[in-house]
Short mmCIF file of C-alpha atoms in Angstrom, two decimals:
data_model
loop_
_atom_site.label_atom_id
_atom_site.label_comp_id
_atom_site.label_asym_id
_atom_site.label_seq_id
_atom_site.Cartn_x
_atom_site.Cartn_y
_atom_site.Cartn_z
CA UNK O 9 57.19 -36.57 65.95
CA UNK O 10 56.55 -33.24 64.29
CA UNK O 11 52.89 -32.28 64.36
CA UNK O 12 51.21 -31.66 61.04
CA UNK O 13 49.69 -28.23 60.51
CA UNK O 14 45.99 -28.25 61.19
CA UNK O 15 43.54 -27.23 58.46
CA UNK O 16 41.17 -24.47 59.59
CA UNK O 17 37.60 -25.68 59.94
CA UNK O 18 35.36 -24.99 56.93
CA UNK O 19 32.44 -22.68 57.33
CA UNK O 20 30.59 -23.54 54.12
CA UNK O 21 31.71 -20.29 52.47
CA UNK O 22 34.40 -19.89 49.88
CA UNK O 23 36.81 -17.02 49.79
CA UNK O 24 35.90 -14.33 47.18
CA UNK O 25 38.36 -14.09 44.35
CA UNK O 26 38.37 -12.18 41.09
CA UNK O 27 38.79 -14.49 38.14
CA UNK O 28 39.10 -12.08 35.29
CA UNK O 29 36.17 -10.25 33.61
CA UNK O 30 32.72 -11.19 34.86
CA UNK O 31 30.31 -11.28 31.95
CA UNK O 32 26.81 -9.97 32.46
CA UNK O 33 23.82 -10.36 30.18
CA UNK O 34 23.37 -7.31 27.91
CA UNK O 35 20.75 -4.82 28.90
CA UNK O 36 17.79 -4.63 26.56
CA UNK O 37 17.89 -1.68 24.19
CA UNK O 38 15.61 1.20 25.16
CA UNK O 39 13.47 2.36 22.25
CA UNK O 40 13.08 6.08 22.91
CA UNK O 41 10.33 7.75 20.94
CA UNK O 42 10.64 11.52 20.75
CA UNK O 43 7.32 13.27 21.23
CA UNK O 44 5.98 16.76 20.76
CA UNK O 45 2.83 18.68 21.63
CA UNK O 46 0.09 19.04 19.04
CA UNK O 47 -2.75 21.55 19.44
CA UNK O 48 -6.12 20.89 17.85
CA UNK O 49 -9.33 22.86 17.34
CA UNK O 50 -12.37 21.42 15.61
CA UNK O 51 -16.14 21.37 15.22
CA UNK O 52 -17.81 18.60 17.20
CA UNK O 53 -20.90 16.64 16.15
CA UNK O 54 -23.18 19.44 17.37
CA UNK O 55 -21.32 22.09 15.40
CA UNK O 56 -19.74 23.61 18.51
CA UNK O 57 -16.06 24.53 18.61
CA UNK O 58 -13.81 22.34 20.77
CA UNK O 59 -10.09 22.22 21.45
CA UNK O 60 -7.43 20.06 23.08
CA UNK O 61 -3.69 19.45 23.21
CA UNK O 62 -2.06 16.05 22.82
CA UNK O 63 1.41 14.62 23.17
CA UNK O 64 2.22 12.22 20.34
CA UNK O 65 5.30 10.92 18.49
CA UNK O 66 7.29 13.36 16.40
CA UNK O 67 7.05 11.04 13.40
CA UNK O 68 6.75 12.41 9.85
CA UNK O 69 3.23 11.02 9.39
CA UNK O 70 2.09 12.92 12.51
CA UNK O 71 3.97 16.14 11.79
CA UNK O 72 2.71 16.33 8.21
CA UNK O 73 -0.74 17.02 9.61
CA UNK O 74 0.41 20.13 11.47
CA UNK O 75 3.09 21.90 9.45
CA UNK O 76 1.87 23.46 6.20
CA UNK O 77 1.43 27.18 6.90
CA UNK O 78 3.68 29.37 9.05
CA UNK O 79 2.15 31.85 11.46
CA UNK O 80 1.16 35.01 9.61
CA UNK O 81 0.05 33.26 6.41
CA UNK O 82 -3.04 34.96 5.00
CA UNK O 83 -5.86 32.53 4.12
CA UNK O 84 -8.73 33.75 1.94
CA UNK O 85 -12.11 33.52 3.62
CA UNK O 86 -15.54 34.78 2.57
CA UNK O 87 -14.73 37.87 4.68
CA UNK O 88 -11.34 38.49 3.06
CA UNK O 89 -7.84 37.35 4.00
CA UNK O 90 -7.34 36.25 7.62
CA UNK O 91 -4.07 35.25 9.33
CA UNK O 92 -3.98 31.49 9.79
CA UNK O 93 -3.53 31.79 13.56
CA UNK O 94 -6.74 33.86 13.78
CA UNK O 95 -8.96 31.37 11.95
CA UNK O 96 -11.66 29.60 13.95
CA UNK O 97 -13.44 26.29 13.33
CA UNK O 98 -16.62 27.06 11.42
CA UNK O 99 -15.14 29.93 9.40
CA UNK O 100 -16.02 29.84 5.72
CA UNK O 101 -13.00 29.66 3.41
CA UNK O 102 -13.11 30.73 -0.23
CA UNK O 103 -11.49 27.76 -1.96
CA UNK O 104 -10.20 27.77 -5.54
CA UNK O 105 -11.97 24.58 -6.60
CA UNK O 106 -14.95 23.94 -4.32
CA UNK O 107 -16.63 27.26 -3.60
CA UNK O 108 -17.03 28.36 -0.01
CA UNK O 109 -16.25 25.59 2.47
CA UNK O 110 -16.47 25.35 6.24
CA UNK O 111 -13.25 25.04 8.21
CA UNK O 112 -13.70 21.86 10.27
CA UNK O 113 -10.28 21.34 11.88
CA UNK O 114 -7.14 23.34 12.72
CA UNK O 115 -3.92 21.66 13.83
CA UNK O 116 -0.77 23.43 14.97
CA UNK O 117 2.63 22.76 16.51
CA UNK O 118 5.87 24.67 17.11
CA UNK O 119 9.11 24.24 15.18
CA UNK O 120 12.17 24.75 17.40
CA UNK O 121 15.54 25.82 15.92
CA UNK O 122 17.47 23.58 18.33
CA UNK O 123 15.06 20.68 18.17
CA UNK O 124 17.68 18.34 16.75
CA UNK O 125 19.46 18.35 20.10
CA UNK O 126 16.54 16.44 21.63
CA UNK O 127 15.87 14.22 18.63
CA UNK O 128 13.25 16.29 16.80
CA UNK O 129 13.41 16.56 13.01
CA UNK O 130 15.46 19.43 11.65
CA UNK O 131 13.32 22.57 11.51
CA UNK O 132 12.93 24.24 8.12
CA UNK O 133 10.60 26.63 6.32
CA UNK O 134 10.17 27.64 2.68
CA UNK O 135 9.81 31.21 1.47
CA UNK O 136 8.04 31.93 -1.85
CA UNK O 137 8.52 35.37 -3.36
CA UNK O 138 7.95 34.69 -7.07
CA UNK O 139 4.67 35.90 -8.61
CA UNK O 140 4.65 33.01 -11.08
CA UNK O 141 3.33 30.86 -8.23
CA UNK O 142 0.12 32.85 -8.19
CA UNK O 143 0.89 35.49 -5.61
CA UNK O 144 -1.45 38.44 -5.42
CA UNK O 145 0.47 41.62 -6.34
CA UNK O 146 -0.03 43.12 -2.88
CA UNK O 147 0.47 39.91 -0.88
CA UNK O 148 3.58 39.49 1.27
CA UNK O 149 6.03 36.66 0.68
CA UNK O 150 4.57 33.30 1.62
CA UNK O 151 6.26 31.27 4.35
CA UNK O 152 5.32 27.60 4.27
CA UNK O 153 6.05 24.66 6.52
CA UNK O 154 7.70 21.42 5.35
CA UNK O 155 4.44 19.54 4.72
CA UNK O 156 2.89 22.11 2.37
CA UNK O 157 1.87 21.12 -1.13
CA UNK O 158 1.00 23.79 -3.67
CA UNK O 159 -0.32 24.15 -7.17
CA UNK O 160 1.98 26.49 -9.12
CA UNK O 161 0.05 29.20 -10.95
CA UNK O 162 0.95 27.91 -14.40
CA UNK O 163 -1.19 24.76 -13.88
CA UNK O 164 -4.92 24.60 -14.54
CA UNK O 165 -7.22 24.29 -11.54
CA UNK O 166 -9.04 21.03 -12.19
CA UNK O 167 -9.16 17.51 -10.78
CA UNK O 168 -6.09 16.46 -12.79
CA UNK O 169 -3.86 19.28 -11.55
CA UNK O 170 -0.87 17.78 -9.69
CA UNK O 171 0.10 19.13 -6.29
CA UNK O 172 3.82 19.73 -5.73
CA UNK O 173 5.61 19.13 -2.46
CA UNK O 174 7.13 22.49 -1.54
CA UNK O 175 10.52 20.85 -0.99
CA UNK O 176 10.77 19.67 -4.60
CA UNK O 177 10.25 23.23 -5.86
CA UNK O 178 13.21 24.65 -3.92
CA UNK O 179 15.64 26.41 -6.25
CA UNK O 180 17.15 29.03 -3.88
CA UNK O 181 15.69 31.79 -6.03
CA UNK O 182 11.90 31.60 -6.29
CA UNK O 183 11.55 29.11 -3.44
CA UNK O 184 14.13 29.35 -0.67
CA UNK O 185 14.65 26.84 2.12
CA UNK O 186 15.45 28.61 5.39
CA UNK O 187 16.27 27.63 8.97
CA UNK O 188 14.22 29.48 11.61
CA UNK O 189 16.30 31.25 14.26
CA UNK O 190 13.48 31.32 16.82
CA UNK O 191 10.45 29.10 17.52
CA UNK O 192 7.81 29.29 14.78
CA UNK O 193 4.20 28.20 15.01
CA UNK O 194 2.99 26.20 11.99
CA UNK O 195 -0.54 25.11 11.07
CA UNK O 196 -2.63 22.91 8.83
CA UNK O 197 -6.29 23.26 7.95
CA UNK O 198 -8.90 20.57 7.38
CA UNK O 199 -12.11 21.27 5.50
CA UNK O 200 -15.19 19.19 4.74
CA UNK O 201 -13.33 17.82 1.74
CA UNK O 202 -9.90 17.98 0.11
CA UNK O 203 -9.66 21.50 -1.38
CA UNK O 204 -7.33 24.14 -2.75
CA UNK O 205 -6.93 27.09 -0.41
CA UNK O 206 -5.57 30.53 -1.26
CA UNK O 207 -2.58 31.27 0.99
CA UNK O 208 -1.14 34.74 0.23
CA UNK O 209 -2.60 34.15 -3.24
CA UNK O 210 -0.84 30.80 -3.77
CA UNK O 211 -2.99 27.69 -4.24
CA UNK O 212 -2.23 25.21 -1.46
CA UNK O 213 -4.00 22.04 -0.43
CA UNK O 214 -6.06 21.53 2.70
CA UNK O 215 -5.09 18.67 4.96
CA UNK O 216 -5.70 15.09 3.82
CA UNK O 217 -3.87 12.08 5.30
CA UNK O 218 -3.35 10.46 1.92
CA UNK O 219 -4.43 7.17 0.47
CA UNK O 220 -3.39 4.68 3.17
CA UNK O 221 -1.84 6.01 6.42
CA UNK O 222 -2.95 2.82 8.20
CA UNK O 223 -0.34 0.66 6.48
CA UNK O 224 2.50 2.73 7.97
CA UNK O 225 1.39 2.41 11.62
CA UNK O 226 0.70 -0.28 14.17
CA UNK O 227 -2.85 -0.60 15.42
CA UNK O 228 -2.11 1.31 18.64
CA UNK O 229 -0.23 4.04 16.81
CA UNK O 230 -2.99 4.36 14.22
CA UNK O 231 -5.60 4.84 16.97
CA UNK O 232 -3.41 7.54 18.50
CA UNK O 233 -3.04 9.17 15.10
CA UNK O 234 -6.80 9.18 14.48
CA UNK O 235 -7.44 10.68 17.94
CA UNK O 236 -5.86 13.88 16.59
CA UNK O 237 -8.78 14.25 14.16
CA UNK O 238 -11.92 14.15 16.31
CA UNK O 239 -13.95 15.87 13.58
CA UNK O 240 -14.13 12.58 11.62
CA UNK O 241 -15.39 9.21 12.81
CA UNK O 242 -12.87 7.15 10.86
CA UNK O 243 -10.38 7.42 8.02
CA UNK O 244 -13.14 7.45 5.42
CA UNK O 245 -14.35 10.75 6.86
CA UNK O 246 -11.59 12.59 5.01
CA UNK O 247 -13.10 11.62 1.66
CA UNK O 248 -11.13 11.15 -1.54
CA UNK O 249 -8.11 13.10 -2.73
CA UNK O 250 -9.42 15.57 -5.29
CA UNK O 251 -5.98 16.44 -6.65
CA UNK O 252 -3.13 13.98 -7.30
CA UNK O 253 0.18 14.47 -5.54
CA UNK O 254 3.51 14.35 -7.34
CA UNK O 255 5.21 13.04 -4.20
#
């Protein structure tokens, strides 16, 4: 009788085979938040000057607090015009609507020409060369950052005067939008109240966060945002807007 072939003993393991595509659960999406460095100088509760740097999201609501005046902008003080980068907390500024006011906070950051490659907003500046915006005859052209709001010279300086976002005034003649070719330092200035500053003779607003920044941020993000303004205890410390904004 012919012997039957014997089956090899089982070892409890099955041979590995490929049975088509092996599906795997999708990886969770990574929410990458691009950040940048913000530099801050302010007067503390004792009236002494303090400073710090912070890394925070490069979100519009954050950047708007640091990007109104390009380096070299001349701000009128009680001692004459001073370059914005040379101002110090405690300096007295000669405002157009509130007399002489103390400078309580200075914020600054750097715009990088190639920032888009790492996810930063596209860098841009605005050059004003038209005297109808209130330029002093001997003042150089004014170079503003993207968050600047100004009061064109043809408007009256009172509480009903509307502030214009510099971007909406761009016409490629009097106001020209330009792309920086090298890193540019930009600044914003916070006073004891919302005021009109004289920047190269043009009336521009001091920093104010607006009516309700809280509604645009989570609780954690709002606390981070407020940590950039150590000169005020809470959002009410900025006071009211003394001039309406068109945008």
